[in-house]
PDB file of C-alpha atoms in Angstrom:
ATOM      1  CA  MET A   1       0.000   0.000   0.000  1.00  0.00           C
ATOM      2  CA  SER A   2       2.850   2.390   0.770  1.00  0.00           C
ATOM      3  CA  ARG A   3       4.253   1.900  -2.755  1.00  0.00           C
ATOM      4  CA  LEU A   4       0.882   2.923  -4.239  1.00  0.00           C
ATOM      5  CA  ILE A   5       0.711   6.002  -2.011  1.00  0.00           C
ATOM      6  CA  ASP A   6       4.295   6.933  -2.965  1.00  0.00           C
ATOM      7  CA  ASP A   7       3.459   6.562  -6.661  1.00  0.00           C
ATOM      8  CA  ILE A   8       0.374   8.752  -6.257  1.00  0.00           C
ATOM      9  CA  LYS A   9       2.432  11.395  -4.431  1.00  0.00           C
ATOM     10  CA  GLN A  10       5.089  11.357  -7.165  1.00  0.00           C
ATOM     11  CA  GLN A  11       2.473  11.712  -9.896  1.00  0.00           C
ATOM     12  CA  LYS A  12       0.175  14.149  -8.063  1.00  0.00           C
ATOM     13  CA  TRP A  13       0.535  16.946 -10.646  1.00  0.00           C
ATOM     14  CA  ALA A  14      -0.178  14.578 -13.513  1.00  0.00           C
ATOM     15  CA  ILE A  15      -3.244  13.270 -11.665  1.00  0.00           C
ATOM     16  CA  ILE A  16      -4.438  16.790 -10.860  1.00  0.00           C
ATOM     17  CA  SER A  17      -3.902  17.831 -14.495  1.00  0.00           C
ATOM     18  CA  VAL A  18      -5.925  14.891 -15.824  1.00  0.00           C
ATOM     19  CA  ILE A  19      -8.773  15.569 -13.378  1.00  0.00           C
ATOM     20  CA  ALA A  20      -8.754  19.288 -14.270  1.00  0.00           C
ATOM     21  CA  TYR A  21      -8.746  18.442 -17.996  1.00  0.00           C
ATOM     22  CA  LEU A  22     -11.687  16.062 -17.617  1.00  0.00           C
ATOM     23  CA  LEU A  23     -13.689  18.559 -15.573  1.00  0.00           C
ATOM     24  CA  ILE A  24     -13.038  21.441 -17.964  1.00  0.00           C
ATOM     25  CA  MET A  25     -13.857  19.350 -21.045  1.00  0.00           C
ATOM     26  CA  LYS A  26     -17.045  17.942 -19.530  1.00  0.00           C
ATOM     27  CA  VAL A  27     -18.353  21.156 -17.957  1.00  0.00           C
ATOM     28  CA  PHE A  28     -17.501  23.620 -20.721  1.00  0.00           C
ATOM     29  CA  PHE A  29     -17.460  21.493 -23.874  1.00  0.00           C
ATOM     30  CA  HIS A  30     -19.694  18.523 -22.927  1.00  0.00           C
ATOM     31  CA  ASN A  31     -17.171  16.201 -24.539  1.00  0.00           C
ATOM     32  CA  LEU A  32     -13.980  14.572 -23.257  1.00  0.00           C
ATOM     33  CA  CYS A  33     -12.285  14.002 -26.598  1.00  0.00           C
ATOM     34  CA  PRO A  34     -10.365  16.915 -28.144  1.00  0.00           C
ATOM     35  CA  ILE A  35     -10.310  15.237 -31.581  1.00  0.00           C
ATOM     36  CA  VAL A  36     -14.100  15.000 -31.664  1.00  0.00           C
ATOM     37  CA  LEU A  37     -14.421  18.524 -30.323  1.00  0.00           C
ATOM     38  CA  ILE A  38     -12.130  19.962 -33.004  1.00  0.00           C
ATOM     39  CA  THR A  39     -12.887  17.817 -36.067  1.00  0.00           C
ATOM     40  CA  GLY A  40     -16.192  16.091 -35.355  1.00  0.00           C
ATOM     41  CA  TYR A  41     -14.660  12.735 -36.276  1.00  0.00           C
ATOM     42  CA  PRO A  42     -14.344   9.952 -33.720  1.00  0.00           C
ATOM     43  CA  CYS A  43     -10.848   9.065 -32.582  1.00  0.00           C
ATOM     44  CA  ALA A  44      -9.366   5.587 -32.224  1.00  0.00           C
ATOM     45  CA  ALA A  45     -10.278   5.565 -28.532  1.00  0.00           C
ATOM     46  CA  CYS A  46     -13.856   6.779 -28.983  1.00  0.00           C
ATOM     47  CA  GLY A  47     -16.119   4.689 -26.820  1.00  0.00           C
ATOM     48  CA  MET A  48     -13.335   3.624 -24.464  1.00  0.00           C
ATOM     49  CA  THR A  49     -14.691   5.587 -21.475  1.00  0.00           C
ATOM     50  CA  ARG A  50     -18.181   4.168 -21.978  1.00  0.00           C
ATOM     51  CA  ALA A  51     -16.671   0.696 -22.417  1.00  0.00           C
ATOM     52  CA  ALA A  52     -14.704   1.063 -19.176  1.00  0.00           C
ATOM     53  CA  LEU A  53     -17.809   2.161 -17.276  1.00  0.00           C
ATOM     54  CA  ALA A  54     -19.759  -0.786 -18.708  1.00  0.00           C
ATOM     55  CA  LEU A  55     -16.936  -3.132 -17.716  1.00  0.00           C
ATOM     56  CA  LEU A  56     -17.006  -1.764 -14.165  1.00  0.00           C
ATOM     57  CA  ARG A  57     -20.737  -2.605 -14.097  1.00  0.00           C
ATOM     58  CA  LEU A  58     -19.782  -6.085 -15.407  1.00  0.00           C
ATOM     59  CA  ASP A  59     -21.838  -5.449 -18.543  1.00  0.00           C
ATOM     60  CA  PHE A  60     -19.447  -7.227 -20.902  1.00  0.00           C
ATOM     61  CA  GLN A  61     -21.718  -7.033 -23.937  1.00  0.00           C
ATOM     62  CA  GLU A  62     -22.070  -3.260 -23.682  1.00  0.00           C
ATOM     63  CA  ALA A  63     -18.320  -2.894 -23.086  1.00  0.00           C
ATOM     64  CA  LEU A  64     -17.659  -4.910 -26.227  1.00  0.00           C
ATOM     65  CA  TYR A  65     -20.125  -2.777 -28.194  1.00  0.00           C
ATOM     66  CA  TYR A  66     -18.454   0.494 -27.238  1.00  0.00           C
ATOM     67  CA  HIS A  67     -14.826  -0.607 -27.618  1.00  0.00           C
ATOM     68  CA  ALA A  68     -13.436  -4.141 -27.799  1.00  0.00           C
ATOM     69  CA  PHE A  69      -9.961  -3.026 -26.756  1.00  0.00           C
ATOM     70  CA  ILE A  70     -11.177  -2.336 -23.228  1.00  0.00           C
ATOM     71  CA  PHE A  71     -10.642  -6.036 -22.482  1.00  0.00           C
ATOM     72  CA  PRO A  72      -6.914  -6.285 -23.317  1.00  0.00           C
ATOM     73  CA  LEU A  73      -6.397  -2.883 -21.716  1.00  0.00           C
ATOM     74  CA  ALA A  74      -8.099  -4.050 -18.504  1.00  0.00           C
ATOM     75  CA  VAL A  75      -6.075  -7.269 -18.477  1.00  0.00           C
ATOM     76  CA  MET A  76      -2.884  -5.250 -18.924  1.00  0.00           C
ATOM     77  CA  ALA A  77      -3.853  -2.830 -16.125  1.00  0.00           C
ATOM     78  CA  ILE A  78      -4.609  -5.705 -13.739  1.00  0.00           C
ATOM     79  CA  TYR A  79      -1.346  -7.439 -14.664  1.00  0.00           C
ATOM     80  CA  LEU A  80       0.685  -4.269 -14.067  1.00  0.00           C
ATOM     81  CA  PHE A  81      -1.102  -3.574 -10.770  1.00  0.00           C
ATOM     82  CA  ILE A  82      -0.418  -7.112  -9.502  1.00  0.00           C
ATOM     83  CA  LYS A  83       3.202  -7.035 -10.664  1.00  0.00           C
ATOM     84  CA  ARG A  84       3.999  -3.624  -9.147  1.00  0.00           C
ATOM     85  CA  TYR A  85       1.903  -3.507  -5.992  1.00  0.00           C
ATOM     86  CA  LEU A  86       1.229  -7.091  -4.929  1.00  0.00           C
ATOM     87  CA  LYS A  87       4.384  -8.855  -6.106  1.00  0.00           C
ATOM     88  CA  LYS A  88       6.483  -5.677  -5.695  1.00  0.00           C
ATOM     89  CA  GLU A  89       8.402  -6.370  -8.911  1.00  0.00           C
ATOM     90  CA  ARG A  90       9.750  -3.938 -11.482  1.00  0.00           C
ATOM     91  CA  ILE A  91       7.830  -3.456 -14.678  1.00  0.00           C
ATOM     92  CA  GLY A  92       9.985  -4.815 -17.501  1.00  0.00           C
ATOM     93  CA  LYS A  93      10.696  -3.213 -20.860  1.00  0.00           C
ATOM     94  CA  GLY A  94       8.669  -5.949 -22.570  1.00  0.00           C
ATOM     95  CA  VAL A  95       5.529  -4.096 -21.550  1.00  0.00           C
ATOM     96  CA  VAL A  96       6.460  -1.311 -23.983  1.00  0.00           C
ATOM     97  CA  TYR A  97       6.403  -3.795 -26.873  1.00  0.00           C
ATOM     98  CA  ILE A  98       3.026  -5.118 -25.765  1.00  0.00           C
ATOM     99  CA  PHE A  99       1.669  -1.552 -25.704  1.00  0.00           C
ATOM    100  CA  ILE A 100       3.067  -0.884 -29.184  1.00  0.00           C
ATOM    101  CA  ILE A 101       1.378  -4.032 -30.499  1.00  0.00           C
ATOM    102  CA  MET A 102      -1.870  -3.010 -28.778  1.00  0.00           C
ATOM    103  CA  ILE A 103      -1.692   0.455 -30.342  1.00  0.00           C
ATOM    104  CA  ILE A 104      -1.126  -0.981 -33.823  1.00  0.00           C
ATOM    105  CA  LEU A 105      -3.992  -3.456 -33.405  1.00  0.00           C
ATOM    106  CA  SER A 106      -6.272  -0.746 -32.039  1.00  0.00           C
ATOM    107  CA  LEU A 107      -5.549   1.417 -35.120  1.00  0.00           C
ATOM    108  CA  VAL A 108      -6.485  -1.525 -37.359  1.00  0.00           C
ATOM    109  CA  TYR A 109      -9.658  -1.955 -35.290  1.00  0.00           C
ATOM    110  CA  TYR A 110     -10.332   1.781 -35.636  1.00  0.00           C
ATOM    111  CA  ALA A 111     -10.041   1.566 -39.426  1.00  0.00           C
ATOM    112  CA  TYR A 112     -12.476  -1.358 -39.408  1.00  0.00           C
ATOM    113  CA  ARG A 113     -14.961   0.526 -37.219  1.00  0.00           C
ATOM    114  CA  MET A 114     -14.710   3.649 -39.395  1.00  0.00           C
ATOM    115  CA  TYR A 115     -15.343   1.572 -42.518  1.00  0.00           C
ATOM    116  CA  ARG A 116     -18.134  -0.505 -40.998  1.00  0.00           C
ATOM    117  CA  TYR A 117     -20.034   1.930 -38.733  1.00  0.00           C
ATOM    118  CA  PHE A 118     -19.136   5.549 -39.564  1.00  0.00           C
ATOM    119  CA  PRO A 119     -21.031   7.902 -39.618  1.00  0.00           C
ATOM    120  CA  GLY A 120     -24.050   6.133 -38.182  1.00  0.00           C
ATOM    121  CA  GLU A 121     -23.720   4.164 -34.971  1.00  0.00           C
ATOM    122  CA  PRO A 122     -22.334   5.712 -31.795  1.00  0.00           C
ATOM    123  CA  PRO A 123     -19.581   6.005 -30.807  1.00  0.00           C
ATOM    124  CA  MET A 124     -18.557   6.101 -34.488  1.00  0.00           C
ATOM    125  CA  SER A 125     -20.776   9.096 -35.221  1.00  0.00           C
ATOM    126  CA  PHE A 126     -19.948  12.432 -36.752  1.00  0.00           C
ATOM    127  CA  TYR A 127     -20.398  15.273 -34.262  1.00  0.00           C
ATOM    128  CA  TYR A 128     -21.684  18.350 -36.063  1.00  0.00           C
ATOM    129  CA  GLN A 129     -20.971  20.714 -33.195  1.00  0.00           C
ATOM    130  CA  ASN A 130     -17.211  20.787 -33.783  1.00  0.00           C
ATOM    131  CA  VAL A 131     -14.775  23.683 -33.894  1.00  0.00           C
ATOM    132  CA  LEU A 132     -13.647  23.240 -37.513  1.00  0.00           C
ATOM    133  CA  GLY A 133     -17.173  22.822 -38.831  1.00  0.00           C
ATOM    134  CA  ASN A 134     -18.385  25.926 -37.021  1.00  0.00           C
ATOM    135  CA  SER A 135     -15.420  28.044 -38.077  1.00  0.00           C
ATOM    136  CA  LEU A 136     -15.514  26.952 -41.729  1.00  0.00           C
ATOM    137  CA  GLY A 137     -19.236  27.146 -42.242  1.00  0.00           C
TER     138      GLY A 137
END
């Protein structure tokens, strides 16, 4: 537990920045994603927050609907938590390669979702209230 508290203390400004960002985006712009806010197009992670919330409710079908990559991401997060805080081991450099592979696969998945579902089904919808659309039109 002390290792977790130390990590939180060391990363306090990053944590505060993320919380401030989320609050500002939600309160003032009603959207958490800067790509959607600026362009109107969904990003590769669109649906990930809704998928994570569904996963926390143990609604696996809804989590899968919003973003299938929530499952490998959750497995990775649990693995890293166990390794660092329960086993008290260092996180190896191999994790970086796993993240790179996950990013590449998620971009392939994004291309598939854009081809298959855009612009109709959420979260792969076009958002008309975007900065570029309002400034150009």
